[in-house]
Coordinates of C-alpha atoms in Angstrom, one line a residue:
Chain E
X1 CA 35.8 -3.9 -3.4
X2 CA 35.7 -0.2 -4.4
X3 CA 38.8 -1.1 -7.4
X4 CA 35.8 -0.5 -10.2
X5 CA 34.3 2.1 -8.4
X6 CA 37.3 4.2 -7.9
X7 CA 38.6 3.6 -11.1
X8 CA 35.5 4.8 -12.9
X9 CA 35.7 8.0 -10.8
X10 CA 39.1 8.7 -11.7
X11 CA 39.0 7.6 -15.4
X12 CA 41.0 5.3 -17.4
X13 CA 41.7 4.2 -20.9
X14 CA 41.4 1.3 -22.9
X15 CA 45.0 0.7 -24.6
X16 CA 46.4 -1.8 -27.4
X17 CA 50.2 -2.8 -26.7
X18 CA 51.3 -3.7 -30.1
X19 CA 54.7 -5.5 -30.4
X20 CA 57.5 -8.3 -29.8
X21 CA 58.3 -9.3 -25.7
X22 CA 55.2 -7.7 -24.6
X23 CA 55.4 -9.9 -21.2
X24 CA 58.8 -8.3 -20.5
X25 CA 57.7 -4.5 -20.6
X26 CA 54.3 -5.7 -18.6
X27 CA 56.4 -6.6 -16.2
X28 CA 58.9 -3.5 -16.1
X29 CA 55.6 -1.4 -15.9
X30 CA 54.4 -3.2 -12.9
X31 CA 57.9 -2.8 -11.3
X32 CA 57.7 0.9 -12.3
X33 CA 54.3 1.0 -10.4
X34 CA 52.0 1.8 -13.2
X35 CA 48.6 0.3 -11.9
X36 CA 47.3 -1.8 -15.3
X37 CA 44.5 -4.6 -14.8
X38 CA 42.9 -6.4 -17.3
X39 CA 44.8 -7.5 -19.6
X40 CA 44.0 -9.9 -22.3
X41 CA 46.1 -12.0 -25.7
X42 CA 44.2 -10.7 -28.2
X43 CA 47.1 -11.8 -30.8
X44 CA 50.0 -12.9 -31.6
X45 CA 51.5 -9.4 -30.9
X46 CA 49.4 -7.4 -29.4
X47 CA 48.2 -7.3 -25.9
X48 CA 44.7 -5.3 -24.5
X49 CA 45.1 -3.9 -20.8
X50 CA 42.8 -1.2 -18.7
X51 CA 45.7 1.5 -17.8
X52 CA 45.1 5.1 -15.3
X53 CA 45.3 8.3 -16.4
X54 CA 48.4 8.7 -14.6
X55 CA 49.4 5.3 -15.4
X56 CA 49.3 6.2 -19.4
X57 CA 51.5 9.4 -18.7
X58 CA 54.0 7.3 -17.5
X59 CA 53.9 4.7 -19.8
X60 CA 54.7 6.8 -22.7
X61 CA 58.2 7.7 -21.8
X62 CA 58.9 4.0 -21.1
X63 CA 58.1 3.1 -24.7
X64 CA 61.0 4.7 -26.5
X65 CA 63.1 2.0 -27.7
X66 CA 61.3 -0.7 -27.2
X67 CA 59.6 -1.6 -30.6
X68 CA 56.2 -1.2 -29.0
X69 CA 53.5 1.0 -29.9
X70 CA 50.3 2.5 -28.2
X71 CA 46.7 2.8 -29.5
X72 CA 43.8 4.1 -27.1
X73 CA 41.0 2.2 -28.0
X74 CA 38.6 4.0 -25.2
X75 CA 38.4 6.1 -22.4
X76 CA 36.1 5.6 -19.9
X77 CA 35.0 7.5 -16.4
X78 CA 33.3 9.9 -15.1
X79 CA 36.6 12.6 -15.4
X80 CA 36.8 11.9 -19.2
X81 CA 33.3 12.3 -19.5
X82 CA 33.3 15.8 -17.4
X83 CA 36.3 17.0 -19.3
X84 CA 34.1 16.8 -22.7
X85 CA 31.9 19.4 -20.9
X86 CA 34.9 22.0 -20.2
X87 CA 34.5 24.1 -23.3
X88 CA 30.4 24.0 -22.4
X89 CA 31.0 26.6 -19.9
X90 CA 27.0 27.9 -19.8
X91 CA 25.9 23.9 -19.2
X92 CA 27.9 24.2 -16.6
X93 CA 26.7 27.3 -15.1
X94 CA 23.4 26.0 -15.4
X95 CA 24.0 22.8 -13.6
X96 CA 25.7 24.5 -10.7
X97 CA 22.5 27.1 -10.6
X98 CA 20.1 24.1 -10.5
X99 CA 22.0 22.5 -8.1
X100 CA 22.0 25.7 -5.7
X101 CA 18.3 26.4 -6.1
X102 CA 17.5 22.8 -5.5
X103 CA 19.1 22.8 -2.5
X104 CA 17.3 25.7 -1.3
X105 CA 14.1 25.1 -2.4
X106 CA 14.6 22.1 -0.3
X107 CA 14.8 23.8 2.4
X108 CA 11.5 25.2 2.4
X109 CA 8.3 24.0 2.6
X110 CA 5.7 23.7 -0.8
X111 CA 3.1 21.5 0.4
X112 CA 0.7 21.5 3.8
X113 CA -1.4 18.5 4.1
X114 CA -4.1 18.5 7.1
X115 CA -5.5 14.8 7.7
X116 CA -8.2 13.8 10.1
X117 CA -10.3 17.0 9.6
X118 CA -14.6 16.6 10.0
X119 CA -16.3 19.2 11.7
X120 CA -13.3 21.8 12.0
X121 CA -12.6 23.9 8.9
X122 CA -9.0 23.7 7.3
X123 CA -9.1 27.0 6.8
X124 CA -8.7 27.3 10.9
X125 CA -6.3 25.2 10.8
X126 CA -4.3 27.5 8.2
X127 CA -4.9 30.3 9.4
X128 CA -3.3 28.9 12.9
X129 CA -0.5 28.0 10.6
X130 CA 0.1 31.0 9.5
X131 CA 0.1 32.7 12.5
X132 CA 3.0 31.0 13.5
X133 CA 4.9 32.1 10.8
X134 CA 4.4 28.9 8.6
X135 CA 2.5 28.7 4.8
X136 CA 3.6 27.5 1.9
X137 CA 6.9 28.8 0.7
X138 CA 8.2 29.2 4.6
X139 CA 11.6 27.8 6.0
X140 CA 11.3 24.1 7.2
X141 CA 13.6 25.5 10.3
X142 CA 10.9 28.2 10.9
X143 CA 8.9 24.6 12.2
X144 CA 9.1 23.7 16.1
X145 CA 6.2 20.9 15.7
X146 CA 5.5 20.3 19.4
X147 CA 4.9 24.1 20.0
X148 CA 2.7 24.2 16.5
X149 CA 0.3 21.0 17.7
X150 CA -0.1 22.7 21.4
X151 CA -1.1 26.1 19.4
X152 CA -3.3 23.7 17.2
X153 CA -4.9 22.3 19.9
X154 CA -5.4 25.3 21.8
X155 CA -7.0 27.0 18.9
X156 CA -10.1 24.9 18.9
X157 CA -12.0 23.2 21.6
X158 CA -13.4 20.6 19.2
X159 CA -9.5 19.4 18.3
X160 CA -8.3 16.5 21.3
X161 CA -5.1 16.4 19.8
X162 CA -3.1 17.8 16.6
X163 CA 0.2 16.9 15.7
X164 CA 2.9 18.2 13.3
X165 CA 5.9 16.8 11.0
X166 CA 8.0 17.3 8.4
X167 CA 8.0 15.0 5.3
X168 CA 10.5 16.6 3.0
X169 CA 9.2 19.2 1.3
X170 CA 5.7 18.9 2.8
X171 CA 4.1 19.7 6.5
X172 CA 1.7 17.3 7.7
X173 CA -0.7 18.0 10.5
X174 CA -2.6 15.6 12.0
X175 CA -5.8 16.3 13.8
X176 CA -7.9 14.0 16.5
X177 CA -11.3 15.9 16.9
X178 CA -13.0 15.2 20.5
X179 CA -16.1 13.1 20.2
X180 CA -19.5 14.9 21.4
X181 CA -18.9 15.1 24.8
X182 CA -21.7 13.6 27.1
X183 CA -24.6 15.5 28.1
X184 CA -24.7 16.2 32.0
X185 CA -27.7 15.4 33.7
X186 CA -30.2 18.4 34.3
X187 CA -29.6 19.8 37.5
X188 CA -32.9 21.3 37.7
X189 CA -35.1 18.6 36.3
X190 CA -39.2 18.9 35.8
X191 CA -40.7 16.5 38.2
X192 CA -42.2 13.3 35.9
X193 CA -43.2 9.7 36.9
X194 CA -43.6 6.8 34.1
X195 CA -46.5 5.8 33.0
X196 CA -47.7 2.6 30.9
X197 CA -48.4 3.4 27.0
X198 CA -50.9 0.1 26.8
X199 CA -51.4 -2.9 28.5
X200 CA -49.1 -5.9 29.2
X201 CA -47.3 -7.7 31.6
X202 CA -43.5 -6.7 33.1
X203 CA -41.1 -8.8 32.1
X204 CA -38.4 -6.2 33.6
X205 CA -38.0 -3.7 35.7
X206 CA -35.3 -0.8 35.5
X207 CA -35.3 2.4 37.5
X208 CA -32.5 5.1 36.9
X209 CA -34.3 8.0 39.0
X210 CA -37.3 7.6 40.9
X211 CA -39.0 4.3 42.3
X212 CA -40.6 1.6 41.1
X213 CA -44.4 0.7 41.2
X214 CA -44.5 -2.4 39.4
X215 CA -42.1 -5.7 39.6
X216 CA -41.8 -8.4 37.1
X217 CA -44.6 -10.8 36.3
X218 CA -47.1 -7.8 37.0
X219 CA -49.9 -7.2 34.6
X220 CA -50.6 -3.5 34.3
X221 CA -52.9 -1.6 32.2
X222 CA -52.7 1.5 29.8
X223 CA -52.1 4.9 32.1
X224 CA -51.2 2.9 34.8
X225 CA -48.1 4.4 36.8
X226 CA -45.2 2.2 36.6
X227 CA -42.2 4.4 38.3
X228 CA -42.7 7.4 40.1
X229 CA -41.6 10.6 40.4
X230 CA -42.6 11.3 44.1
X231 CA -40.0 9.9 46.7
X232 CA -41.4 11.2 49.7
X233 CA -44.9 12.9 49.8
X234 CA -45.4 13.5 54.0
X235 CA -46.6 16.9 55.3
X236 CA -42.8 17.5 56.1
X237 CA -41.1 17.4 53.0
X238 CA -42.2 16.1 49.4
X239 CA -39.4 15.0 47.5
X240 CA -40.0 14.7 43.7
X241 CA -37.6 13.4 41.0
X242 CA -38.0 12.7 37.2
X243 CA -38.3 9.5 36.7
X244 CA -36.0 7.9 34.9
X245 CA -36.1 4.0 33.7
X246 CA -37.2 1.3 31.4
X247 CA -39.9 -1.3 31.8
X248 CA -40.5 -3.8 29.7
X249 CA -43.5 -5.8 28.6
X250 CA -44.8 -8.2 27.3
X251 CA -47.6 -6.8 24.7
X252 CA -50.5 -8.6 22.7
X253 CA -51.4 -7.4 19.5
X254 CA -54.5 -8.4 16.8
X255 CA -54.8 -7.6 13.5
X256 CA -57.5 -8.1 11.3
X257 CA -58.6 -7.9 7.9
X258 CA -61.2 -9.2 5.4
X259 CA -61.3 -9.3 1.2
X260 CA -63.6 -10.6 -0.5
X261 CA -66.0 -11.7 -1.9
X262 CA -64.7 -9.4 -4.7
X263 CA -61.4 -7.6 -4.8
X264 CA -60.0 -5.3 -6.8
X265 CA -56.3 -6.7 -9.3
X266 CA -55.2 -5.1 -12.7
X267 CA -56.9 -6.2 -15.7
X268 CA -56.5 -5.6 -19.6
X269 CA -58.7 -2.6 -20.6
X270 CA -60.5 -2.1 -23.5
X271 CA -58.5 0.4 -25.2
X272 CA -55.9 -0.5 -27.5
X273 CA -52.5 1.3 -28.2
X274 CA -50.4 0.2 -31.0
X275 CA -46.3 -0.3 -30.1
X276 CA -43.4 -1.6 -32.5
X277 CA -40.6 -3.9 -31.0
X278 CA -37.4 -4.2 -32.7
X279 CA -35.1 -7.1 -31.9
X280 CA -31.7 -7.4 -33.0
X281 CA -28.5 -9.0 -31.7
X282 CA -30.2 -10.3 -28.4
X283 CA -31.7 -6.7 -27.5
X284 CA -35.1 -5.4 -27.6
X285 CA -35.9 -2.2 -28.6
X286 CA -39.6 -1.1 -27.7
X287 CA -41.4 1.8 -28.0
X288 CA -43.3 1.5 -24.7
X289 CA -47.1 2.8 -24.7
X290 CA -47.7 5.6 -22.3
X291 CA -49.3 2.8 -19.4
X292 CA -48.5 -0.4 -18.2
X293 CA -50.2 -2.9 -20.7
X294 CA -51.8 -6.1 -19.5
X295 CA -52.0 -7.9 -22.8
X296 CA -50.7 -7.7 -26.2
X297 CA -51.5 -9.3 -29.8
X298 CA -49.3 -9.4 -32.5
X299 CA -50.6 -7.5 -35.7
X300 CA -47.7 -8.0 -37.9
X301 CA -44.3 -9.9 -37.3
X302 CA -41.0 -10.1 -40.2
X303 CA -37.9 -11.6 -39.5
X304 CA -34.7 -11.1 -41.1
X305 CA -32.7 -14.6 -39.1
X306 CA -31.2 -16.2 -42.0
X307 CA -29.4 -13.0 -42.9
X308 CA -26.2 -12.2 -41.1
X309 CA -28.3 -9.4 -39.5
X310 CA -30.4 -11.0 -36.9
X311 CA -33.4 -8.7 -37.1
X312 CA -37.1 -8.9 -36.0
X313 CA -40.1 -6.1 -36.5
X314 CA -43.0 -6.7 -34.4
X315 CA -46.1 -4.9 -34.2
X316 CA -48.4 -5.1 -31.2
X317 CA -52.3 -4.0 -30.0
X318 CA -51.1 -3.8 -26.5
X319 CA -54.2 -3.4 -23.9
X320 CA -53.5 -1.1 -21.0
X321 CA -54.0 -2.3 -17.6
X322 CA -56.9 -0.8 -15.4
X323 CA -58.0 -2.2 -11.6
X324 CA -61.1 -3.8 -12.4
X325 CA -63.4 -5.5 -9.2
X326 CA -63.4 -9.5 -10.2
X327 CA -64.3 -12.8 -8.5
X328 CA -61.1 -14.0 -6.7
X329 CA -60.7 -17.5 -5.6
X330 CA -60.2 -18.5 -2.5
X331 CA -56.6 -18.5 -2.3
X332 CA -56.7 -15.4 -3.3
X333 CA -59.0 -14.1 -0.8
X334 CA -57.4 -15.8 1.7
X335 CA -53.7 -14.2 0.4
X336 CA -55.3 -10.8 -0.4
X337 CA -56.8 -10.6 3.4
X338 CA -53.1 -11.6 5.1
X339 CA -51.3 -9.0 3.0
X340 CA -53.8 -6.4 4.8
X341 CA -53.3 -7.9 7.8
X342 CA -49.4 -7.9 7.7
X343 CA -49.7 -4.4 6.0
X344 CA -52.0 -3.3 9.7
X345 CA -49.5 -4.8 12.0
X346 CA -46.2 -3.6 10.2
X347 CA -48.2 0.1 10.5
X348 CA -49.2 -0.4 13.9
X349 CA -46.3 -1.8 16.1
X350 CA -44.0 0.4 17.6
X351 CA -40.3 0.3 15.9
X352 CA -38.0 -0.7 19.3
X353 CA -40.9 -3.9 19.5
X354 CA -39.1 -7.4 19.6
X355 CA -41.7 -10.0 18.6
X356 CA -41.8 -12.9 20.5
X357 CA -44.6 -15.1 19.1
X358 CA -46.5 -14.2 15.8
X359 CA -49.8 -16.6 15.0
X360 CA -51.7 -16.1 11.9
X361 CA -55.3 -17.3 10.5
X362 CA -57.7 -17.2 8.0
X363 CA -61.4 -18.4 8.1
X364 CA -63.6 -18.1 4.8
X365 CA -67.2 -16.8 5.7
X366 CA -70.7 -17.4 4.3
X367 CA -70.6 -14.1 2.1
X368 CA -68.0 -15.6 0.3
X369 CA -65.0 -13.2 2.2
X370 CA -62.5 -14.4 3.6
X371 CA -61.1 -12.7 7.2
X372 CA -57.1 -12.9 8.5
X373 CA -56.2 -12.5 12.1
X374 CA -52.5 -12.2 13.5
X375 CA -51.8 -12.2 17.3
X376 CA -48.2 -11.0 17.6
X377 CA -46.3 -11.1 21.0
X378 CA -44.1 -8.5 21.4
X379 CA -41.9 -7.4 24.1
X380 CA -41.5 -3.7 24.3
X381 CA -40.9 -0.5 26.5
X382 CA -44.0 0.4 27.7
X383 CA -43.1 3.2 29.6
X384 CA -44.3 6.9 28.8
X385 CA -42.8 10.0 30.5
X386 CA -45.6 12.5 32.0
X387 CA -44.4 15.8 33.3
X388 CA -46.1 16.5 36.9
X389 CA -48.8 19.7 36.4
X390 CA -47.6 21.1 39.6
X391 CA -44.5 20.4 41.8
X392 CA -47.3 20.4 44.7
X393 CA -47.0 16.3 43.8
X394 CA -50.1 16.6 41.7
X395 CA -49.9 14.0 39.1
X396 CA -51.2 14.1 35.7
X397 CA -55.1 12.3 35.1
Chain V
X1 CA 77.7 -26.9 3.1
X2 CA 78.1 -23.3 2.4
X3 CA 77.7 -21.0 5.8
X4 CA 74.8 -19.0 3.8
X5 CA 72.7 -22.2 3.0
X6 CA 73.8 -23.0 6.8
X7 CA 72.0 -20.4 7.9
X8 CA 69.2 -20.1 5.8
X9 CA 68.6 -23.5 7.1
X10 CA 69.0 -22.6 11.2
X11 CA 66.6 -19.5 11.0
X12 CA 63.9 -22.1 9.0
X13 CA 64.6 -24.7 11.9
X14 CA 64.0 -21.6 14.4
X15 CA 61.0 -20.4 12.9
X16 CA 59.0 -23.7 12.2
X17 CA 59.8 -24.5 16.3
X18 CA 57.8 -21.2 17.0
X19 CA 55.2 -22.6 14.7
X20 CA 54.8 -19.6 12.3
X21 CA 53.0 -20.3 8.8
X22 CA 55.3 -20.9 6.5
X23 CA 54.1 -18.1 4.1
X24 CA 55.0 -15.7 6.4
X25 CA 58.7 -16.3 5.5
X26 CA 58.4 -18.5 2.3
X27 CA 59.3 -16.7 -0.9
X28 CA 58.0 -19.7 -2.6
X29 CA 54.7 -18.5 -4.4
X30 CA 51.6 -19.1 -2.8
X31 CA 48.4 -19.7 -5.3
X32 CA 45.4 -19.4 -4.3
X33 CA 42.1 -21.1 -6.6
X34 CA 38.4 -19.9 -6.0
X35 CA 36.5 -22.5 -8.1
X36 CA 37.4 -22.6 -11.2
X37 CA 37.6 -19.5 -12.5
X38 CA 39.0 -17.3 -10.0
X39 CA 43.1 -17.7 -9.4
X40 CA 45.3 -15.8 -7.0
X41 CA 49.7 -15.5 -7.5
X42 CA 51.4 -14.1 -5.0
X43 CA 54.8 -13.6 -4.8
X44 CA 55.5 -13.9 -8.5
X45 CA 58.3 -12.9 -9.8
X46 CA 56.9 -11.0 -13.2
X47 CA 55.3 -12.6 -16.7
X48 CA 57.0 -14.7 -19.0
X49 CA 54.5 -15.7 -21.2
X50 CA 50.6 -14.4 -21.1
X51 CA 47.8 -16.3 -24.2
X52 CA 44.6 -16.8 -23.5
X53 CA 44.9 -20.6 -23.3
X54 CA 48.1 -20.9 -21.2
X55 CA 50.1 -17.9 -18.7
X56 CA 53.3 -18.6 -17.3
X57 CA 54.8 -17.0 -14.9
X58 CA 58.4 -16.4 -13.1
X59 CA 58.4 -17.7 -9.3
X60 CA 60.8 -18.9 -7.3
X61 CA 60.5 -22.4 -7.5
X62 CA 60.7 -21.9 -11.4
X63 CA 58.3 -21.5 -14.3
X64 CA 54.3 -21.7 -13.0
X65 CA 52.1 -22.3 -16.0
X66 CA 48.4 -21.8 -15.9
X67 CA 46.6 -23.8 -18.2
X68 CA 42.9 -22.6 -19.1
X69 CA 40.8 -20.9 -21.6
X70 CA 40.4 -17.3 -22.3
X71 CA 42.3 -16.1 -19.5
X72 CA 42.6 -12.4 -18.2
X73 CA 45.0 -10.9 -16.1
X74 CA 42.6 -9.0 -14.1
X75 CA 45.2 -7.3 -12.3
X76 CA 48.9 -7.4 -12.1
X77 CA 51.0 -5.6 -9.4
X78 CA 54.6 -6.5 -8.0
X79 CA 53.5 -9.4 -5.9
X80 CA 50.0 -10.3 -6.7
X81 CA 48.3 -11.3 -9.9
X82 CA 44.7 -11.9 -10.2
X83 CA 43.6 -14.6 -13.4
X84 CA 39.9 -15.1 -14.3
X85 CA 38.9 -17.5 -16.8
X86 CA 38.3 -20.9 -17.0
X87 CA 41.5 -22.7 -15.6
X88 CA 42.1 -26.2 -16.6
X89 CA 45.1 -26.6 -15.0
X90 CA 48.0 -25.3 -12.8
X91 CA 52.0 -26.7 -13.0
X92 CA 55.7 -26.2 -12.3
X93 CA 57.8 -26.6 -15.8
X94 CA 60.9 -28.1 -15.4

């Protein structure tokens, strides 16, 4: 299996046996031991064979007398090809010298990559490094990574867990920063109750601290309590809390909003501002007047499309656009006056509101306006904290 | 009967009753063929004729030729040869 191998390693040559009874002395060399492979007819006298170095040595001795003659056609391995380099003495030196300060320079470290970094500074991480002895340039035996990711670790409260390893050449240090750790409850809390923000009617109830005033299905109005701070309020003891909790609501909302019997949309003015537009090759080149422009009228137009150049000059009296009051029609009105509406209500309702129904309408008066309405459903946290004045259980008016 | 052949012939007798393979004791050459391009000698007894269309070789049973096209010895020690090529055919001479 390792035949080629080996004999590649130890070199060989590539002879031509040229003679008469060639089979006779291939067979005294193979009783003499010489090791000779490959061997091929090539004519009617001579014979081509893959001999050893060794093997050739001895081979020439058992020529003599024999009528038979040698010719090295090639040498071949990797000896024969380091024996050209023995004269090259400085190549040599200079391999040898790589070699050596290869080795060692792989047996330092060149490279420090620090992943999983986002609030902690690399430079802390560094300088953690090198107080353990290790930067760029240090030994890799100078690491001990379990000791290093404990010292990382303990270096930073914000690091849960750091880890080390060598890659080669390179250090790699992973970090794990700790999440934002949970707030603790204030032990020393200003007394508060909850208190409803507008009207509505509970769909839920849900009291962290405190107790409850309202249950579901209750209709409760604007400033009304709904969980209270005060636990016990007797001439003994008063016992006050912050109240903690969620209630939810159901919560009706109008809108309105009238246009008409004139509104106000962009018309073409009466100045005029002159523009050129270039087109050639599917694009449009325009030298844009200073506004927006409502209308335009060609002044002058040349075309070059028969021509392999595919070119058109325009030039335009382009009309500026000004808001202008004007009749609108009803559909108009009607779509003006639900735009305000919808522009009310999306101003209006609070952002954590989840509408439940929305109903919209539009009725066209005598004056010739036209008024929309939407009635929105939403259900929403009503609740509004409201700090106690006193902690004499004096609630806030 | 000579008393050599004699005993030549006892020791076979002996041998194939303990049912050892016969190449253990055979000097007759055994050739092996992988496909048809791939051919194992052993216990030949040396070259006496090597082309690339035909090899023949010494064995004990008398002249083995090889029959093929452009045939290599690939290697070529006391006992074993090794022939690639295409072989066509394998025969004792005569």
């Amino acid at each position: 299996m390792f035949t080629g191998l080996w004999n590649y390693l130890s070199g060989y040559v590539i002879i031509e046996l040229e003679g008469k009874a060639l089979e006779r002395f291939l067979n005294r060399l193979t009783h003499s031991g010489v090791e000779i492979w490959h061997i091929r007819r090539t004519g009617i006298n001579t014979v081509t064979a893959h001999i050893s170095i060794a093997g050739f040595y001895a081979l020439r001795p058992m020529l003599r007398g024999q009528g038979i003659r040698v010719h090295i056609l090639q040498k071949r391995g990797l000896i024969i090809r380091l024996s050209s380099l023995r004269f090259r003495k400085v190549l040599l030196y200079g391999w040898t010298v790589a070699a050596v300060l290869l080795i060692a320079a792989s047996r330092r470290i060149w490279f420090i990559e620090i992943t999983g970094l986002d609030t902690v500074p690399q430079q802390n991480i560094l300088s953690v490094l090198a107080q353990n002895g290790i930067r760029e340039g240090a030994w890799r035996s100078a690491v001990h990574t379990a000791p290093l990711g404990n010292s990382i670790m303990a270096s930073d409260p914000r690091i849960a867990w750091a880890g080390a390893h060598l890659d080669g050449v390179t250090l790699r240090v992973d970090i794990l920063e700790a999440g934002d750790a949970a707030k603790l409850p204030d032990h020393d809390p200003v007394p508060a109750s909850i208190y409803a923000s507008s009207d509505g009617v509970v769909s839920s109830v849900t009291v962290l601290e405190g107790r409850a005033l309202v249950r579901e299905g209750d209709a409760v109005k604007a400033g009304q309590e709904l969980i209270t701070g005060i636990l016990r309020n007797d001439e003994a003891n008063l016992i006050v809390t912050r109240a903690k909790g969620t209630v939810l609501a159901q919560v009706v909302y109008r809108f309105t909003a009238s246009a008409g019997p004139k509104i106000l949309a962009p018309q073409a003015g009466e100045e005029v501002e002159r523009c050129t537009r270039i087109s050639a090759f599917g694009k449009t080149f325009f030298s844009r007047p200073a506004t927006d422009y409502a209308q335009e009228t060609a002044l002058f137009e040349g075309s070059l499309t028969n021509c392999f150049l595919p070119l058109t000059v325009q030039t335009l009296a382009v009309y500026p656009t000004v808001m202008k009051e004007i009749t609108a029609s009803e559909s108009e009105l009607r779509q003006a006056a639900m735009l305000a509406a919808e522009d009310a209500m999306e101003r209006a309702l609070p952002e954590h509101a989840r509408i439940l129904s929305k109903e919209s309408t539009t009725e066209y008066r005598e004056d010739g306006s036209v008024e929309a309405a939407i009635t929105v459903i939403t259900e929403e946290n009503i609740g509004i904290t409201k700090e106690f004045e006193a902690t004499n259980g004096k609630q806030p008016q | 009967m000579s008393k050599k052949k004699r005993k030549i012939r006892l020791g076979r007798r002996i041998l194939e009753s303990l049912d050892i393979p016969e190449e253990c004791y055979s000097a007759a050459a055994k050739i092996t063929l992988w496909g048809k391009e791939t051919l194992l000698i052993e216990k030949h007894k040396g070259i006496f004729s090597c082309e690339e269309e035909r090899v023949r070789l010494f064995t004990n049973l008398g002249i083995l030729r090889i029959d093929g096209e452009k045939l290599t010895l690939l290697e070529l020690s006391n006992e074993r040869l090794y022939i690639t090529g295409k072989v066509e055919g394998i025969a004792y001479e005569a």
